[in-house]
Short mmCIF file of the N, C-alpha and C atoms (twelve columns), coordinates in Angstrom:
data_MODEL
# 
_entry.id   MODEL 
# 
loop_
_atom_site.group_PDB 
_atom_site.id 
_atom_site.type_symbol 
_atom_site.label_atom_id 
_atom_site.label_alt_id 
_atom_site.label_comp_id 
_atom_site.label_asym_id 
_atom_site.label_seq_id 
_atom_site.Cartn_x 
_atom_site.Cartn_y 
_atom_site.Cartn_z 
_atom_site.pdbx_PDB_model_num 
ATOM 1   N N  . MET A 1   0.912   -1.078  0.051   1 
ATOM 2   C CA . MET A 1   -0.028  0.190   0.090   1 
ATOM 3   C C  . MET A 1   0.991   1.087   -0.015  1 
ATOM 4   N N  . ASN A 2   0.364   2.326   -0.639  1 
ATOM 5   C CA . ASN A 2   1.066   3.215   -0.930  1 
ATOM 6   C C  . ASN A 2   0.380   4.633   -0.902  1 
ATOM 7   N N  . ALA A 3   0.242   5.397   0.219   1 
ATOM 8   C CA . ALA A 3   -0.462  6.536   0.008   1 
ATOM 9   C C  . ALA A 3   0.083   7.837   -1.038  1 
ATOM 10  N N  . SER A 4   0.939   7.803   -1.083  1 
ATOM 11  C CA . SER A 4   1.627   8.556   -2.210  1 
ATOM 12  C C  . SER A 4   0.980   8.515   -3.683  1 
ATOM 13  N N  . ARG A 5   0.857   7.024   -3.783  1 
ATOM 14  C CA . ARG A 5   0.465   6.686   -4.964  1 
ATOM 15  C C  . ARG A 5   -1.081  7.015   -5.192  1 
ATOM 16  N N  . LEU A 6   -1.904  6.965   -4.122  1 
ATOM 17  C CA . LEU A 6   -3.173  7.292   -4.070  1 
ATOM 18  C C  . LEU A 6   -3.403  9.138   -4.318  1 
ATOM 19  N N  . ILE A 7   -2.398  9.381   -3.742  1 
ATOM 20  C CA . ILE A 7   -2.841  11.070  -3.761  1 
ATOM 21  C C  . ILE A 7   -2.078  11.592  -5.099  1 
ATOM 22  N N  . SER A 8   -1.318  10.777  -5.658  1 
ATOM 23  C CA . SER A 8   -0.875  11.179  -7.221  1 
ATOM 24  C C  . SER A 8   -1.875  10.755  -8.072  1 
ATOM 25  N N  . LYS A 9   -2.643  9.564   -7.573  1 
ATOM 26  C CA . LYS A 9   -3.944  9.398   -8.676  1 
ATOM 27  C C  . LYS A 9   -4.859  10.397  -8.669  1 
ATOM 28  N N  . ILE A 10  -5.562  11.001  -7.219  1 
ATOM 29  C CA . ILE A 10  -6.051  11.977  -7.009  1 
ATOM 30  C C  . ILE A 10  -5.539  13.265  -8.153  1 
ATOM 31  N N  . LYS A 11  -4.401  13.441  -7.842  1 
ATOM 32  C CA . LYS A 11  -4.094  14.570  -8.412  1 
ATOM 33  C C  . LYS A 11  -3.934  14.826  -9.909  1 
ATOM 34  N N  . THR A 12  -4.141  13.690  -10.906 1 
ATOM 35  C CA . THR A 12  -4.702  13.495  -11.953 1 
ATOM 36  C C  . THR A 12  -6.011  13.712  -12.327 1 
ATOM 37  N N  . HIS A 13  -6.741  13.922  -11.221 1 
ATOM 38  C CA . HIS A 13  -8.538  14.046  -11.660 1 
ATOM 39  C C  . HIS A 13  -8.726  15.212  -12.284 1 
ATOM 40  N N  . PRO A 14  -9.622  15.471  -13.510 1 
ATOM 41  C CA . PRO A 14  -9.891  16.518  -14.012 1 
ATOM 42  C C  . PRO A 14  -10.274 17.786  -13.240 1 
ATOM 43  N N  . ALA A 15  -10.921 17.422  -12.260 1 
ATOM 44  C CA . ALA A 15  -11.383 18.754  -11.380 1 
ATOM 45  C C  . ALA A 15  -10.795 18.747  -10.319 1 
ATOM 46  N N  . TYR A 16  -9.331  18.194  -10.373 1 
ATOM 47  C CA . TYR A 16  -8.301  18.766  -9.263  1 
ATOM 48  C C  . TYR A 16  -8.255  20.202  -8.712  1 
ATOM 49  N N  . ASP A 17  -8.459  21.087  -9.925  1 
ATOM 50  C CA . ASP A 17  -8.407  22.569  -9.380  1 
ATOM 51  C C  . ASP A 17  -9.296  22.890  -8.216  1 
ATOM 52  N N  . ARG A 18  -10.307 22.001  -8.011  1 
ATOM 53  C CA . ARG A 18  -11.287 22.455  -7.152  1 
ATOM 54  C C  . ARG A 18  -10.796 21.940  -5.366  1 
ATOM 55  N N  . VAL A 19  -9.863  21.110  -5.611  1 
ATOM 56  C CA . VAL A 19  -9.267  20.290  -4.200  1 
ATOM 57  C C  . VAL A 19  -8.898  21.595  -3.252  1 
ATOM 58  N N  . GLY A 20  -8.913  21.722  -2.260  1 
ATOM 59  C CA . GLY A 20  -8.560  22.477  -1.268  1 
ATOM 60  C C  . GLY A 20  -7.935  21.659  0.109   1 
ATOM 61  N N  . MET A 21  -8.355  19.988  0.229   1 
ATOM 62  C CA . MET A 21  -7.782  19.576  1.463   1 
ATOM 63  C C  . MET A 21  -7.556  17.946  0.870   1 
ATOM 64  N N  . ILE A 22  -6.811  17.325  1.364   1 
ATOM 65  C CA . ILE A 22  -6.657  16.047  0.924   1 
ATOM 66  C C  . ILE A 22  -6.408  15.595  2.327   1 
ATOM 67  N N  . LEU A 23  -7.337  14.319  2.548   1 
ATOM 68  C CA . LEU A 23  -7.188  13.693  4.093   1 
ATOM 69  C C  . LEU A 23  -7.078  12.205  3.820   1 
ATOM 70  N N  . CYS A 24  -5.983  11.486  4.985   1 
ATOM 71  C CA . CYS A 24  -5.466  10.245  4.587   1 
ATOM 72  C C  . CYS A 24  -6.134  9.860   5.642   1 
ATOM 73  N N  . HIS A 25  -6.656  8.516   5.598   1 
ATOM 74  C CA . HIS A 25  -6.395  7.345   6.846   1 
ATOM 75  C C  . HIS A 25  -5.817  6.214   6.803   1 
ATOM 76  N N  . ASN A 26  -5.062  5.795   7.397   1 
ATOM 77  C CA . ASN A 26  -3.905  4.396   7.634   1 
ATOM 78  C C  . ASN A 26  -4.447  3.865   8.394   1 
ATOM 79  N N  . GLY A 27  -5.197  2.666   8.360   1 
ATOM 80  C CA . GLY A 27  -5.740  1.871   9.523   1 
ATOM 81  C C  . GLY A 27  -4.702  0.678   9.390   1 
ATOM 82  N N  . VAL A 28  -3.759  0.330   10.549  1 
ATOM 83  C CA . VAL A 28  -2.756  -0.485  10.798  1 
ATOM 84  C C  . VAL A 28  -3.419  -1.744  11.893  1 
ATOM 85  N N  . VAL A 29  -2.936  -2.565  11.742  1 
ATOM 86  C CA . VAL A 29  -3.313  -3.968  12.555  1 
ATOM 87  C C  . VAL A 29  -2.577  -3.657  13.948  1 
ATOM 88  N N  . ARG A 30  -3.588  -3.591  15.173  1 
ATOM 89  C CA . ARG A 30  -3.199  -2.982  16.361  1 
ATOM 90  C C  . ARG A 30  -2.704  -4.460  17.056  1 
ATOM 91  N N  . GLY A 31  -2.188  -4.361  18.358  1 
ATOM 92  C CA . GLY A 31  -2.085  -5.595  18.978  1 
ATOM 93  C C  . GLY A 31  -3.103  -6.257  19.887  1 
ATOM 94  N N  . THR A 32  -3.802  -5.521  20.295  1 
ATOM 95  C CA . THR A 32  -5.197  -5.458  21.058  1 
ATOM 96  C C  . THR A 32  -6.436  -5.521  20.181  1 
ATOM 97  N N  . SER A 33  -7.424  -6.172  20.824  1 
ATOM 98  C CA . SER A 33  -8.812  -6.051  20.200  1 
ATOM 99  C C  . SER A 33  -9.861  -4.990  21.186  1 
ATOM 100 N N  . ARG A 34  -10.569 -4.740  20.195  1 
ATOM 101 C CA . ARG A 34  -11.606 -3.889  20.896  1 
ATOM 102 C C  . ARG A 34  -11.886 -4.035  22.410  1 
ATOM 103 N N  . ASP A 35  -11.770 -5.225  22.790  1 
ATOM 104 C CA . ASP A 35  -12.354 -5.740  23.983  1 
ATOM 105 C C  . ASP A 35  -11.121 -5.933  24.909  1 
ATOM 106 N N  . GLY A 36  -9.602  -5.673  24.600  1 
ATOM 107 C CA . GLY A 36  -8.592  -5.734  25.159  1 
ATOM 108 C C  . GLY A 36  -7.877  -6.890  24.762  1 
ATOM 109 N N  . ARG A 37  -8.246  -7.994  24.188  1 
ATOM 110 C CA . ARG A 37  -7.724  -9.302  24.173  1 
ATOM 111 C C  . ARG A 37  -6.404  -9.033  23.484  1 
ATOM 112 N N  . LYS A 38  -5.292  -9.685  23.566  1 
ATOM 113 C CA . LYS A 38  -4.247  -9.570  22.586  1 
ATOM 114 C C  . LYS A 38  -4.551  -10.299 21.283  1 
ATOM 115 N N  . VAL A 39  -4.016  -9.696  19.907  1 
ATOM 116 C CA . VAL A 39  -4.075  -10.118 19.122  1 
ATOM 117 C C  . VAL A 39  -2.816  -10.195 18.302  1 
ATOM 118 N N  . THR A 40  -2.695  -11.608 17.712  1 
ATOM 119 C CA . THR A 40  -1.441  -11.590 16.858  1 
ATOM 120 C C  . THR A 40  -1.512  -11.679 15.388  1 
ATOM 121 N N  . GLY A 41  -2.693  -11.191 14.893  1 
ATOM 122 C CA . GLY A 41  -2.712  -11.111 13.673  1 
ATOM 123 C C  . GLY A 41  -4.317  -10.817 12.982  1 
ATOM 124 N N  . LEU A 42  -4.361  -10.739 11.771  1 
ATOM 125 C CA . LEU A 42  -5.877  -9.950  11.085  1 
ATOM 126 C C  . LEU A 42  -5.952  -10.602 9.681   1 
ATOM 127 N N  . ARG A 43  -7.317  -10.824 9.376   1 
ATOM 128 C CA . ARG A 43  -7.471  -11.290 7.969   1 
ATOM 129 C C  . ARG A 43  -8.606  -10.517 7.469   1 
ATOM 130 N N  . VAL A 44  -8.984  -9.757  6.508   1 
ATOM 131 C CA . VAL A 44  -10.028 -8.863  6.200   1 
ATOM 132 C C  . VAL A 44  -10.853 -9.247  4.829   1 
ATOM 133 N N  . ALA A 45  -11.956 -9.818  4.673   1 
ATOM 134 C CA . ALA A 45  -12.664 -9.967  3.559   1 
ATOM 135 C C  . ALA A 45  -13.412 -8.520  3.196   1 
ATOM 136 N N  . VAL A 46  -13.523 -8.482  1.720   1 
ATOM 137 C CA . VAL A 46  -13.827 -7.109  1.018   1 
ATOM 138 C C  . VAL A 46  -15.026 -7.478  0.180   1 
ATOM 139 N N  . ASP A 47  -16.197 -7.110  0.248   1 
ATOM 140 C CA . ASP A 47  -17.284 -7.346  -0.963  1 
ATOM 141 C C  . ASP A 47  -16.815 -6.068  -1.646  1 
ATOM 142 N N  . ARG A 48  -16.219 -6.269  -2.949  1 
ATOM 143 C CA . ARG A 48  -15.832 -5.546  -4.089  1 
ATOM 144 C C  . ARG A 48  -17.252 -4.699  -4.395  1 
ATOM 145 N N  . GLN A 49  -18.372 -5.652  -4.650  1 
ATOM 146 C CA . GLN A 49  -19.379 -4.725  -5.126  1 
ATOM 147 C C  . GLN A 49  -19.725 -3.769  -4.517  1 
ATOM 148 N N  . ARG A 50  -20.193 -4.137  -3.281  1 
ATOM 149 C CA . ARG A 50  -20.663 -3.128  -2.277  1 
ATOM 150 C C  . ARG A 50  -19.749 -2.027  -1.884  1 
ATOM 151 N N  . LEU A 51  -18.418 -2.234  -1.867  1 
ATOM 152 C CA . LEU A 51  -17.233 -0.988  -2.064  1 
ATOM 153 C C  . LEU A 51  -17.495 -0.051  -3.466  1 
ATOM 154 N N  . ALA A 52  -17.631 -0.407  -4.129  1 
ATOM 155 C CA . ALA A 52  -17.960 0.200   -5.509  1 
ATOM 156 C C  . ALA A 52  -19.043 1.236   -4.925  1 
ATOM 157 N N  . LYS A 53  -20.313 0.549   -4.535  1 
ATOM 158 C CA . LYS A 53  -21.168 1.292   -4.478  1 
ATOM 159 C C  . LYS A 53  -21.302 2.656   -3.296  1 
ATOM 160 N N  . VAL A 54  -20.376 2.337   -2.257  1 
ATOM 161 C CA . VAL A 54  -19.956 3.190   -1.129  1 
ATOM 162 C C  . VAL A 54  -19.434 4.053   -1.765  1 
ATOM 163 N N  . LEU A 55  -18.039 3.773   -2.507  1 
ATOM 164 C CA . LEU A 55  -17.552 4.848   -3.098  1 
ATOM 165 C C  . LEU A 55  -18.215 5.792   -4.241  1 
ATOM 166 N N  . ASP A 56  -18.975 5.108   -5.056  1 
ATOM 167 C CA . ASP A 56  -19.585 6.040   -5.717  1 
ATOM 168 C C  . ASP A 56  -20.679 6.864   -5.052  1 
ATOM 169 N N  . GLU A 57  -21.520 6.401   -4.024  1 
ATOM 170 C CA . GLU A 57  -21.981 7.305   -3.444  1 
ATOM 171 C C  . GLU A 57  -21.589 8.509   -2.232  1 
ATOM 172 N N  . HIS A 58  -20.203 8.347   -2.068  1 
ATOM 173 C CA . HIS A 58  -19.517 9.564   -1.210  1 
ATOM 174 C C  . HIS A 58  -18.651 10.098  -2.179  1 
ATOM 175 N N  . ARG A 59  -18.545 9.990   -3.334  1 
ATOM 176 C CA . ARG A 59  -17.740 10.699  -4.284  1 
ATOM 177 C C  . ARG A 59  -18.841 11.673  -4.512  1 
ATOM 178 N N  . SER A 60  -19.906 11.362  -4.877  1 
ATOM 179 C CA . SER A 60  -21.036 11.993  -5.460  1 
ATOM 180 C C  . SER A 60  -21.694 13.403  -4.076  1 
ATOM 181 N N  . ARG A 61  -20.830 13.124  -2.859  1 
ATOM 182 C CA . ARG A 61  -21.148 14.158  -1.874  1 
ATOM 183 C C  . ARG A 61  -20.616 15.675  -2.300  1 
ATOM 184 N N  . PRO A 62  -21.460 16.718  -1.993  1 
ATOM 185 C CA . PRO A 62  -21.011 17.959  -1.926  1 
ATOM 186 C C  . PRO A 62  -19.751 18.588  -1.785  1 
ATOM 187 N N  . GLY A 63  -18.952 18.966  -2.906  1 
ATOM 188 C CA . GLY A 63  -17.538 19.330  -2.293  1 
ATOM 189 C C  . GLY A 63  -16.458 18.182  -2.682  1 
ATOM 190 N N  . ILE A 64  -17.130 17.100  -2.805  1 
ATOM 191 C CA . ILE A 64  -15.839 15.900  -2.583  1 
ATOM 192 C C  . ILE A 64  -15.623 15.803  -4.082  1 
ATOM 193 N N  . VAL A 65  -14.096 15.820  -4.451  1 
ATOM 194 C CA . VAL A 65  -13.564 15.569  -6.117  1 
ATOM 195 C C  . VAL A 65  -13.368 14.166  -6.105  1 
ATOM 196 N N  . ASP A 66  -12.642 13.584  -5.306  1 
ATOM 197 C CA . ASP A 66  -12.346 12.026  -5.540  1 
ATOM 198 C C  . ASP A 66  -11.904 11.367  -4.071  1 
ATOM 199 N N  . ILE A 67  -11.963 10.070  -4.267  1 
ATOM 200 C CA . ILE A 67  -12.218 9.051   -2.989  1 
ATOM 201 C C  . ILE A 67  -11.230 7.758   -3.475  1 
ATOM 202 N N  . GLN A 68  -10.120 7.735   -2.823  1 
ATOM 203 C CA . GLN A 68  -9.113  6.343   -3.577  1 
ATOM 204 C C  . GLN A 68  -9.255  5.718   -1.966  1 
ATOM 205 N N  . VAL A 69  -9.200  4.002   -2.159  1 
ATOM 206 C CA . VAL A 69  -9.128  3.412   -1.171  1 
ATOM 207 C C  . VAL A 69  -8.291  2.034   -1.589  1 
ATOM 208 N N  . GLU A 70  -7.360  1.409   -0.754  1 
ATOM 209 C CA . GLU A 70  -6.695  0.108   -0.807  1 
ATOM 210 C C  . GLU A 70  -6.870  -0.437  0.338   1 
ATOM 211 N N  . ILE A 71  -7.183  -1.554  0.406   1 
ATOM 212 C CA . ILE A 71  -7.565  -2.570  1.227   1 
ATOM 213 C C  . ILE A 71  -6.966  -4.158  1.189   1 
ATOM 214 N N  . ALA A 72  -6.055  -4.164  2.208   1 
ATOM 215 C CA . ALA A 72  -5.390  -5.558  2.295   1 
ATOM 216 C C  . ALA A 72  -6.354  -6.599  2.572   1 
ATOM 217 N N  . ALA A 73  -6.926  -7.114  1.530   1 
ATOM 218 C CA . ALA A 73  -7.962  -8.118  1.565   1 
ATOM 219 C C  . ALA A 73  -7.494  -9.527  1.216   1 
ATOM 220 N N  . ASP A 74  -7.838  -10.549 1.865   1 
ATOM 221 C CA . ASP A 74  -7.582  -12.079 1.866   1 
ATOM 222 C C  . ASP A 74  -6.222  -12.276 1.918   1 
ATOM 223 N N  . ALA A 75  -5.629  -11.433 2.944   1 
ATOM 224 C CA . ALA A 75  -4.125  -11.803 3.369   1 
ATOM 225 C C  . ALA A 75  -4.015  -11.892 4.875   1 
ATOM 226 N N  . ASP A 76  -2.894  -12.709 5.256   1 
ATOM 227 C CA . ASP A 76  -2.683  -12.801 6.834   1 
ATOM 228 C C  . ASP A 76  -2.008  -11.712 7.019   1 
ATOM 229 N N  . LEU A 77  -2.441  -10.714 7.926   1 
ATOM 230 C CA . LEU A 77  -1.580  -9.615  8.706   1 
ATOM 231 C C  . LEU A 77  -1.366  -9.553  9.911   1 
ATOM 232 N N  . SER A 78  -0.003  -8.801  10.113  1 
ATOM 233 C CA . SER A 78  0.558   -9.233  11.234  1 
ATOM 234 C C  . SER A 78  0.397   -7.618  11.808  1 
ATOM 235 N N  . ILE A 79  0.847   -7.607  13.384  1 
ATOM 236 C CA . ILE A 79  0.830   -6.404  13.970  1 
ATOM 237 C C  . ILE A 79  1.378   -5.435  13.327  1 
ATOM 238 N N  . GLY A 80  1.057   -4.242  13.178  1 
ATOM 239 C CA . GLY A 80  1.630   -3.277  12.477  1 
ATOM 240 C C  . GLY A 80  1.386   -2.733  11.261  1 
ATOM 241 N N  . ASP A 81  1.028   -4.237  10.485  1 
ATOM 242 C CA . ASP A 81  0.899   -3.978  8.802   1 
ATOM 243 C C  . ASP A 81  -0.553  -3.290  8.680   1 
ATOM 244 N N  . ASP A 82  -0.493  -2.529  7.070   1 
ATOM 245 C CA . ASP A 82  -1.422  -1.692  6.992   1 
ATOM 246 C C  . ASP A 82  -2.451  -3.002  6.586   1 
ATOM 247 N N  . VAL A 83  -3.986  -2.197  7.136   1 
ATOM 248 C CA . VAL A 83  -4.952  -2.909  6.691   1 
ATOM 249 C C  . VAL A 83  -5.801  -2.266  5.474   1 
ATOM 250 N N  . MET A 84  -6.015  -0.580  5.638   1 
ATOM 251 C CA . MET A 84  -6.316  -0.021  4.806   1 
ATOM 252 C C  . MET A 84  -5.789  1.331   4.635   1 
ATOM 253 N N  . LEU A 85  -6.107  2.228   3.429   1 
ATOM 254 C CA . LEU A 85  -5.678  3.333   3.236   1 
ATOM 255 C C  . LEU A 85  -6.954  3.866   2.304   1 
ATOM 256 N N  . LEU A 86  -7.210  4.938   2.916   1 
ATOM 257 C CA . LEU A 86  -8.303  5.865   2.551   1 
ATOM 258 C C  . LEU A 86  -8.179  7.204   2.190   1 
ATOM 259 N N  . VAL A 87  -8.069  7.718   1.077   1 
ATOM 260 C CA . VAL A 87  -7.967  9.233   0.715   1 
ATOM 261 C C  . VAL A 87  -8.849  9.918   0.201   1 
ATOM 262 N N  . VAL A 88  -9.382  10.713  0.943   1 
ATOM 263 C CA . VAL A 88  -10.422 11.754  0.224   1 
ATOM 264 C C  . VAL A 88  -9.946  13.103  -0.170  1 
ATOM 265 N N  . ALA A 89  -10.310 13.757  -1.113  1 
ATOM 266 C CA . ALA A 89  -10.196 14.878  -1.442  1 
ATOM 267 C C  . ALA A 89  -11.243 15.673  -1.929  1 
ATOM 268 N N  . GLY A 90  -11.302 17.093  -1.426  1 
ATOM 269 C CA . GLY A 90  -12.331 17.580  -1.728  1 
ATOM 270 C C  . GLY A 90  -12.060 19.472  -1.462  1 
ATOM 271 N N  . ASP A 91  -13.135 20.062  -1.424  1 
ATOM 272 C CA . ASP A 91  -13.193 21.549  -1.444  1 
ATOM 273 C C  . ASP A 91  -12.737 22.427  -0.254  1 
ATOM 274 N N  . VAL A 92  -13.298 22.386  0.872   1 
ATOM 275 C CA . VAL A 92  -13.135 22.365  2.164   1 
ATOM 276 C C  . VAL A 92  -13.210 21.392  3.065   1 
ATOM 277 N N  . ARG A 93  -12.701 21.983  4.363   1 
ATOM 278 C CA . ARG A 93  -12.448 21.194  5.293   1 
ATOM 279 C C  . ARG A 93  -13.902 20.451  6.197   1 
ATOM 280 N N  . GLU A 94  -14.807 21.108  6.253   1 
ATOM 281 C CA . GLU A 94  -16.083 20.249  6.801   1 
ATOM 282 C C  . GLU A 94  -16.547 19.453  5.531   1 
ATOM 283 N N  . ASN A 95  -16.563 19.568  4.424   1 
ATOM 284 C CA . ASN A 95  -16.992 18.487  3.456   1 
ATOM 285 C C  . ASN A 95  -15.796 17.268  3.455   1 
ATOM 286 N N  . VAL A 96  -14.478 17.579  3.631   1 
ATOM 287 C CA . VAL A 96  -13.698 16.621  3.415   1 
ATOM 288 C C  . VAL A 96  -13.292 15.517  4.590   1 
ATOM 289 N N  . ILE A 97  -13.679 16.271  5.852   1 
ATOM 290 C CA . ILE A 97  -13.485 15.411  7.015   1 
ATOM 291 C C  . ILE A 97  -15.095 14.619  7.186   1 
ATOM 292 N N  . ASP A 98  -16.207 15.264  6.978   1 
ATOM 293 C CA . ASP A 98  -16.956 14.317  7.205   1 
ATOM 294 C C  . ASP A 98  -17.383 13.463  6.072   1 
ATOM 295 N N  . ALA A 99  -16.662 13.578  4.332   1 
ATOM 296 C CA . ALA A 99  -16.699 12.450  3.636   1 
ATOM 297 C C  . ALA A 99  -16.100 11.331  4.158   1 
ATOM 298 N N  . LEU A 100 -14.660 11.532  4.754   1 
ATOM 299 C CA . LEU A 100 -13.788 10.626  5.296   1 
ATOM 300 C C  . LEU A 100 -14.207 10.069  6.408   1 
ATOM 301 N N  . THR A 101 -14.675 10.503  7.325   1 
ATOM 302 C CA . THR A 101 -15.606 9.851   8.607   1 
ATOM 303 C C  . THR A 101 -16.463 9.044   8.158   1 
ATOM 304 N N  . ASP A 102 -17.480 9.514   7.211   1 
ATOM 305 C CA . ASP A 102 -18.601 8.281   6.577   1 
ATOM 306 C C  . ASP A 102 -18.303 7.444   5.688   1 
ATOM 307 N N  . THR A 103 -17.169 7.845   4.820   1 
ATOM 308 C CA . THR A 103 -16.468 6.656   3.577   1 
ATOM 309 C C  . THR A 103 -16.021 5.634   5.041   1 
ATOM 310 N N  . LEU A 104 -15.376 5.871   5.628   1 
ATOM 311 C CA . LEU A 104 -14.494 4.996   6.518   1 
ATOM 312 C C  . LEU A 104 -15.445 4.074   7.351   1 
ATOM 313 N N  . ASN A 105 -16.527 4.560   7.713   1 
ATOM 314 C CA . ASN A 105 -17.601 4.063   8.769   1 
ATOM 315 C C  . ASN A 105 -18.224 3.252   7.767   1 
ATOM 316 N N  . ALA A 106 -18.751 3.743   6.616   1 
ATOM 317 C CA . ALA A 106 -19.140 2.722   5.505   1 
ATOM 318 C C  . ALA A 106 -18.572 1.347   5.273   1 
ATOM 319 N N  . ILE A 107 -17.308 1.463   5.027   1 
ATOM 320 C CA . ILE A 107 -16.571 0.792   4.662   1 
ATOM 321 C C  . ILE A 107 -16.570 -0.459  5.725   1 
ATOM 322 N N  . LYS A 108 -16.140 0.257   6.956   1 
ATOM 323 C CA . LYS A 108 -15.857 -1.020  8.066   1 
ATOM 324 C C  . LYS A 108 -17.253 -1.563  8.503   1 
ATOM 325 N N  . THR A 109 -18.396 -1.235  8.274   1 
ATOM 326 C CA . THR A 109 -19.641 -1.429  8.951   1 
ATOM 327 C C  . THR A 109 -20.212 -2.372  7.358   1 
ATOM 328 N N  . THR A 110 -20.137 -2.099  6.232   1 
ATOM 329 C CA . THR A 110 -20.844 -2.703  5.165   1 
ATOM 330 C C  . THR A 110 -20.097 -3.371  4.259   1 
ATOM 331 N N  . VAL A 111 -18.781 -3.214  4.159   1 
ATOM 332 C CA . VAL A 111 -17.972 -3.636  2.881   1 
ATOM 333 C C  . VAL A 111 -17.110 -4.480  3.521   1 
ATOM 334 N N  . THR A 112 -16.478 -4.299  4.733   1 
ATOM 335 C CA . THR A 112 -15.316 -5.437  5.255   1 
ATOM 336 C C  . THR A 112 -15.728 -6.183  6.478   1 
ATOM 337 N N  . ALA A 113 -15.339 -7.621  6.446   1 
ATOM 338 C CA . ALA A 113 -15.457 -8.423  7.619   1 
ATOM 339 C C  . ALA A 113 -13.891 -8.757  8.182   1 
ATOM 340 N N  . LYS A 114 -13.760 -8.438  9.229   1 
ATOM 341 C CA . LYS A 114 -12.401 -8.912  9.782   1 
ATOM 342 C C  . LYS A 114 -12.591 -9.961  10.521  1 
ATOM 343 N N  . THR A 115 -11.027 -10.991 10.932  1 
ATOM 344 C CA . THR A 115 -11.243 -11.938 11.540  1 
ATOM 345 C C  . THR A 115 -9.789  -11.945 11.963  1 
ATOM 346 N N  . GLU A 116 -9.933  -11.443 13.454  1 
ATOM 347 C CA . GLU A 116 -8.920  -11.311 14.341  1 
ATOM 348 C C  . GLU A 116 -8.139  -12.419 14.769  1 
ATOM 349 N N  . PHE A 117 -7.154  -12.982 15.105  1 
ATOM 350 C CA . PHE A 117 -6.212  -13.886 15.379  1 
ATOM 351 C C  . PHE A 117 -5.625  -13.700 16.954  1 
ATOM 352 N N  . PHE A 118 -6.111  -14.592 17.653  1 
ATOM 353 C CA . PHE A 118 -5.618  -14.612 19.197  1 
ATOM 354 C C  . PHE A 118 -4.392  -15.381 19.770  1 
ATOM 355 N N  . SER A 119 -3.437  -15.094 20.422  1 
ATOM 356 C CA . SER A 119 -2.791  -16.011 21.111  1 
ATOM 357 C C  . SER A 119 -3.389  -17.038 22.088  1 
# 
């Protein structure tokens, strides 16, 4: 995964002149689950059709120019590995922050399913 590559892709968008902010989310495998148990790894499954719909929906929001995402799907990940890169570009702070938050939440709740490995 490479955030610079995703940002470079956004910079080629025909409407890039409307961009005033680019925000990045870099999710990584942490060493504990939300309930505090020690995690040794993670595997993520992705519903690609649902992901395309989520991206289309959020790209059409007011002020949003582009959204790019990479997800480390169907691979055994270790502590510290990148799980997801999400990059959102748009006009003003309020639009971009809200779009990043809402897109991230939609991906986490409707697109991906994670399996945590415990010691």
